[in-house]
């Protein structure tokens, strides 16, 4: 449900879910989403937004500035990331099957139309997904070894495009990892995987969960800071 209230100065989408508290999220595309527990009264949601509206406006201003300064990302010369390192995008026209090649110095996309950013993005997503399937499987194997003292089974994982998260863990024990995670340093990939593996033992964010995470990965806070600040290219 899209709600427009002039007194707030922005529109916001309302979504009800099984969560326990009200939350508000501001996205880089300038959309605002309020998530609330089912059966939450409207006056409680409005009161929450009134309390947080200044923060929402600050986030919207920040993202608006980023959109204004943002350079085209799917054009020749644009910088793209793979495991924490930046590589320029090189475009080559081809009449045959499009493909992406990587030589450690640049990422070359062979495509039919070098000016079609949507086509270039599509080929990069396919390439990133292929790399991610290999890298994530290897890192999951390595990270899972740290949990040898815990009675858990190594989970399956899926690669997803995720709007607000780097990863998630379902109640059935399946891990989801963001496709965009393939762009960040391996230390940050490992942090996200360890975080989700910890949820197989503690399915919450309680003090017990963070104690477990600190035991498995003592430097997780620094890794999280690096991850949150990393300038990924959005693939959504």
CSV table of C-alpha atoms in Angstrom, one decimal:
chain,number,residue,atom,x,y,z
A,1,UNK,CA,0.0,0.0,0.0
A,2,UNK,CA,1.5,3.3,-1.1
A,3,UNK,CA,0.8,6.2,1.3
A,4,UNK,CA,1.3,9.9,0.5
A,5,UNK,CA,1.2,12.3,3.5
A,6,UNK,CA,2.1,15.9,2.7
A,7,UNK,CA,3.1,16.6,6.3
A,8,UNK,CA,6.0,14.1,5.9
A,9,UNK,CA,7.1,15.4,2.6
A,10,UNK,CA,7.6,11.9,1.1
A,11,UNK,CA,5.6,8.9,0.0
A,12,UNK,CA,6.1,5.5,1.7
A,13,UNK,CA,5.1,1.9,1.1
A,14,UNK,CA,3.6,0.0,4.0
A,15,UNK,CA,4.2,-3.8,4.3
A,16,UNK,CA,2.9,-6.0,7.1
A,17,UNK,CA,4.9,-9.1,8.0
A,18,UNK,CA,5.7,-11.5,10.8
A,19,UNK,CA,8.4,-9.2,12.3
A,20,UNK,CA,8.1,-8.1,15.9
A,21,UNK,CA,8.8,-4.3,15.6
A,22,UNK,CA,8.2,-1.5,13.2
A,23,UNK,CA,11.0,-0.5,10.9
A,24,UNK,CA,11.5,2.1,8.2
A,25,UNK,CA,13.9,1.6,5.2
A,26,UNK,CA,15.1,4.1,2.7
A,27,UNK,CA,16.5,2.8,-0.6
A,28,UNK,CA,18.9,4.3,-3.2
A,29,UNK,CA,16.1,4.7,-5.7
A,30,UNK,CA,14.5,7.1,-3.2
A,31,UNK,CA,11.7,4.7,-2.2
A,32,UNK,CA,10.6,4.5,1.4
A,33,UNK,CA,9.2,1.3,3.0
A,34,UNK,CA,7.7,0.9,6.4
A,35,UNK,CA,7.5,-2.7,7.7
A,36,UNK,CA,5.2,-3.5,10.6
A,37,UNK,CA,3.9,-6.5,12.5
A,38,UNK,CA,0.5,-7.8,11.4
A,39,UNK,CA,-2.4,-6.1,13.1
A,40,UNK,CA,-0.3,-3.0,14.0
A,41,UNK,CA,-2.6,0.0,14.6
A,42,UNK,CA,-2.3,2.8,12.1
A,43,UNK,CA,-1.7,5.4,14.8
A,44,UNK,CA,1.3,3.5,16.0
A,45,UNK,CA,2.8,3.4,12.5
A,46,UNK,CA,2.2,7.2,12.1
A,47,UNK,CA,3.8,7.9,15.6
A,48,UNK,CA,6.8,5.8,14.6
A,49,UNK,CA,7.2,7.8,11.3
A,50,UNK,CA,6.8,11.1,13.1
A,51,UNK,CA,9.7,10.0,15.4
A,52,UNK,CA,11.9,9.0,12.5
A,53,UNK,CA,10.9,11.4,9.7
A,54,UNK,CA,14.0,13.6,10.1
A,55,UNK,CA,16.2,10.5,9.7
A,56,UNK,CA,14.2,9.5,6.6
A,57,UNK,CA,14.6,12.9,5.0
A,58,UNK,CA,18.4,12.9,5.7
A,59,UNK,CA,18.7,9.5,4.0
A,60,UNK,CA,16.6,10.7,1.0
A,61,UNK,CA,18.8,13.8,0.7
A,62,UNK,CA,22.0,11.6,0.8
A,63,UNK,CA,20.7,9.3,-1.9
A,64,UNK,CA,19.4,12.2,-4.0
A,65,UNK,CA,22.9,13.6,-4.0
A,66,UNK,CA,24.4,10.3,-4.9
A,67,UNK,CA,22.0,10.0,-7.9
A,68,UNK,CA,22.9,13.5,-9.0
A,69,UNK,CA,26.7,12.8,-8.9
A,70,UNK,CA,26.5,9.2,-10.0
A,71,UNK,CA,28.3,8.4,-13.2
A,72,UNK,CA,26.9,5.9,-15.8
A,73,UNK,CA,27.9,2.4,-14.7
A,74,UNK,CA,27.4,0.3,-17.8
A,75,UNK,CA,29.4,2.2,-20.3
A,76,UNK,CA,33.0,1.9,-21.5
A,77,UNK,CA,35.5,2.9,-18.8
A,78,UNK,CA,33.1,2.5,-15.9
A,79,UNK,CA,34.7,0.9,-12.8
A,80,UNK,CA,33.3,-2.5,-11.7
A,81,UNK,CA,34.4,-4.6,-8.8
A,82,UNK,CA,35.4,-8.3,-8.4
A,83,UNK,CA,36.3,-9.5,-4.9
A,84,UNK,CA,37.2,-6.1,-3.7
A,85,UNK,CA,39.3,-4.8,-6.6
A,86,UNK,CA,38.2,-2.3,-9.3
A,87,UNK,CA,38.5,-3.0,-13.0
A,88,UNK,CA,37.5,-0.8,-15.9
A,89,UNK,CA,34.8,-2.0,-18.3
A,90,UNK,CA,35.9,-2.5,-21.9
A,91,UNK,CA,33.2,-2.9,-24.6
A,92,UNK,CA,33.6,-4.7,-27.9
A,93,UNK,CA,31.0,-5.2,-30.6
A,94,UNK,CA,30.3,-8.8,-31.7
A,95,UNK,CA,27.8,-10.4,-34.1
A,96,UNK,CA,28.0,-13.8,-32.5
A,97,UNK,CA,27.1,-14.9,-29.0
A,98,UNK,CA,27.7,-12.2,-26.4
A,99,UNK,CA,30.2,-13.0,-23.6
A,100,UNK,CA,32.3,-11.5,-20.9
A,101,UNK,CA,36.0,-12.0,-20.5
A,102,UNK,CA,38.3,-11.1,-17.6
A,103,UNK,CA,42.0,-10.9,-17.7
A,104,UNK,CA,42.9,-9.5,-14.3
A,105,UNK,CA,43.3,-6.0,-15.7
A,106,UNK,CA,39.8,-5.2,-17.1
A,107,UNK,CA,36.4,-6.7,-17.7
A,108,UNK,CA,35.6,-7.0,-21.4
A,109,UNK,CA,32.0,-7.4,-22.6
A,110,UNK,CA,31.4,-8.6,-26.1
A,111,UNK,CA,27.9,-7.4,-27.1
A,112,UNK,CA,25.8,-6.5,-30.1
A,113,UNK,CA,25.2,-2.9,-29.1
A,114,UNK,CA,27.9,-1.0,-27.1
A,115,UNK,CA,25.4,1.7,-26.3
A,116,UNK,CA,22.7,-0.6,-24.9
A,117,UNK,CA,23.4,-0.3,-21.1
A,118,UNK,CA,20.6,-2.8,-20.3
A,119,UNK,CA,22.2,-5.4,-22.6
A,120,UNK,CA,25.6,-4.8,-21.0
A,121,UNK,CA,24.2,-5.0,-17.5
A,122,UNK,CA,22.4,-8.3,-18.4
A,123,UNK,CA,25.6,-9.9,-19.6
A,124,UNK,CA,27.5,-8.7,-16.5
A,125,UNK,CA,24.9,-10.2,-14.2
A,126,UNK,CA,25.2,-13.6,-16.0
A,127,UNK,CA,29.0,-13.4,-15.6
A,128,UNK,CA,28.9,-12.4,-12.0
A,129,UNK,CA,26.4,-15.1,-11.2
A,130,UNK,CA,28.7,-17.7,-12.7
A,131,UNK,CA,31.6,-16.5,-10.7
A,132,UNK,CA,29.6,-16.2,-7.5
A,133,UNK,CA,28.4,-19.8,-7.7
A,134,UNK,CA,32.0,-21.0,-7.6
A,135,UNK,CA,33.3,-18.5,-5.1
A,136,UNK,CA,30.4,-18.8,-2.6
A,137,UNK,CA,30.6,-22.6,-2.6
A,138,UNK,CA,34.3,-22.5,-1.8
A,139,UNK,CA,33.9,-19.9,0.9
A,140,UNK,CA,31.0,-21.7,2.5
A,141,UNK,CA,33.1,-24.9,2.6
A,142,UNK,CA,35.9,-23.0,4.3
A,143,UNK,CA,33.7,-21.1,6.8
A,144,UNK,CA,31.6,-24.1,7.7
A,145,UNK,CA,34.8,-25.8,8.9
A,146,UNK,CA,34.9,-23.3,11.7
A,147,UNK,CA,31.6,-24.8,13.1
A,148,UNK,CA,33.0,-28.3,13.5
A,149,UNK,CA,32.1,-28.2,17.2
A,150,UNK,CA,28.4,-27.5,16.5
A,151,UNK,CA,25.8,-30.1,15.5
A,152,UNK,CA,24.7,-28.4,12.3
A,153,UNK,CA,24.5,-29.7,8.7
A,154,UNK,CA,26.2,-27.7,6.0
A,155,UNK,CA,23.4,-25.8,4.3
A,156,UNK,CA,22.6,-25.3,0.6
A,157,UNK,CA,22.8,-21.8,-0.7
A,158,UNK,CA,21.0,-19.7,-3.3
A,159,UNK,CA,22.3,-16.6,-5.1
A,160,UNK,CA,19.7,-13.8,-5.1
A,161,UNK,CA,19.3,-10.1,-5.9
A,162,UNK,CA,18.6,-8.6,-2.5
A,163,UNK,CA,17.4,-5.1,-2.0
A,164,UNK,CA,18.4,-4.6,1.7
A,165,UNK,CA,20.6,-7.5,2.8
A,166,UNK,CA,23.8,-9.2,1.9
A,167,UNK,CA,22.5,-12.5,3.0
A,168,UNK,CA,19.7,-14.3,4.9
A,169,UNK,CA,19.0,-17.6,6.5
A,170,UNK,CA,15.6,-19.4,6.3
A,171,UNK,CA,14.0,-21.3,9.2
A,172,UNK,CA,14.5,-24.4,7.1
A,173,UNK,CA,18.3,-23.9,7.1
A,174,UNK,CA,18.9,-22.5,3.6
A,175,UNK,CA,21.2,-19.6,3.1
A,176,UNK,CA,20.6,-16.9,0.6
A,177,UNK,CA,23.6,-14.7,-0.6
A,178,UNK,CA,23.4,-11.5,-2.5
A,179,UNK,CA,24.7,-11.5,-6.0
A,180,UNK,CA,26.4,-8.2,-5.3
A,181,UNK,CA,28.5,-9.8,-2.6
A,182,UNK,CA,30.8,-11.1,-5.4
A,183,UNK,CA,32.1,-7.5,-5.7
A,184,UNK,CA,33.4,-7.1,-2.2
A,185,UNK,CA,36.6,-8.4,-0.5
A,186,UNK,CA,36.8,-12.1,0.4
A,187,UNK,CA,37.0,-11.2,4.1
A,188,UNK,CA,33.6,-9.6,3.8
A,189,UNK,CA,32.2,-12.5,1.9
A,190,UNK,CA,33.3,-14.8,4.7
A,191,UNK,CA,31.8,-12.4,7.3
A,192,UNK,CA,28.3,-12.7,5.7
A,193,UNK,CA,28.6,-16.4,5.4
A,194,UNK,CA,29.7,-16.8,9.0
A,195,UNK,CA,26.8,-14.5,10.1
A,196,UNK,CA,24.3,-16.7,8.3
A,197,UNK,CA,25.8,-19.9,9.6
A,198,UNK,CA,25.5,-18.6,13.1
A,199,UNK,CA,21.8,-18.3,12.5
A,200,UNK,CA,21.6,-22.1,12.1
A,201,UNK,CA,22.5,-22.2,15.8
A,202,UNK,CA,20.9,-18.9,17.1
A,203,UNK,CA,18.0,-17.9,14.9
A,204,UNK,CA,18.0,-14.3,16.2
A,205,UNK,CA,20.2,-11.3,16.9
A,206,UNK,CA,20.4,-11.8,20.7
A,207,UNK,CA,23.6,-11.3,22.8
A,208,UNK,CA,24.1,-15.1,22.5
A,209,UNK,CA,24.1,-14.8,18.7
A,210,UNK,CA,26.8,-12.0,18.8
A,211,UNK,CA,28.8,-13.9,21.3
A,212,UNK,CA,28.8,-16.9,19.0
A,213,UNK,CA,29.7,-14.8,16.0
A,214,UNK,CA,32.6,-13.2,17.9
A,215,UNK,CA,33.9,-16.6,19.0
A,216,UNK,CA,33.9,-17.8,15.4
A,217,UNK,CA,35.1,-14.6,13.8
A,218,UNK,CA,36.7,-12.2,16.4
A,219,UNK,CA,37.2,-9.3,13.9
A,220,UNK,CA,33.7,-9.4,12.4
A,221,UNK,CA,32.9,-5.8,13.4
A,222,UNK,CA,35.8,-4.5,11.3
A,223,UNK,CA,34.7,-6.7,8.4
A,224,UNK,CA,31.2,-5.3,8.6
A,225,UNK,CA,32.4,-1.7,8.6
A,226,UNK,CA,34.4,-2.5,5.4
A,227,UNK,CA,31.4,-4.2,3.8
A,228,UNK,CA,28.9,-1.5,4.6
A,229,UNK,CA,31.1,1.2,3.1
A,230,UNK,CA,32.1,-0.7,0.0
A,231,UNK,CA,31.0,1.0,-3.3
A,232,UNK,CA,29.3,-1.9,-5.1
A,233,UNK,CA,27.7,-1.4,-8.4
A,234,UNK,CA,24.0,-2.2,-8.0
A,235,UNK,CA,22.8,-5.1,-10.2
A,236,UNK,CA,19.1,-4.9,-9.4
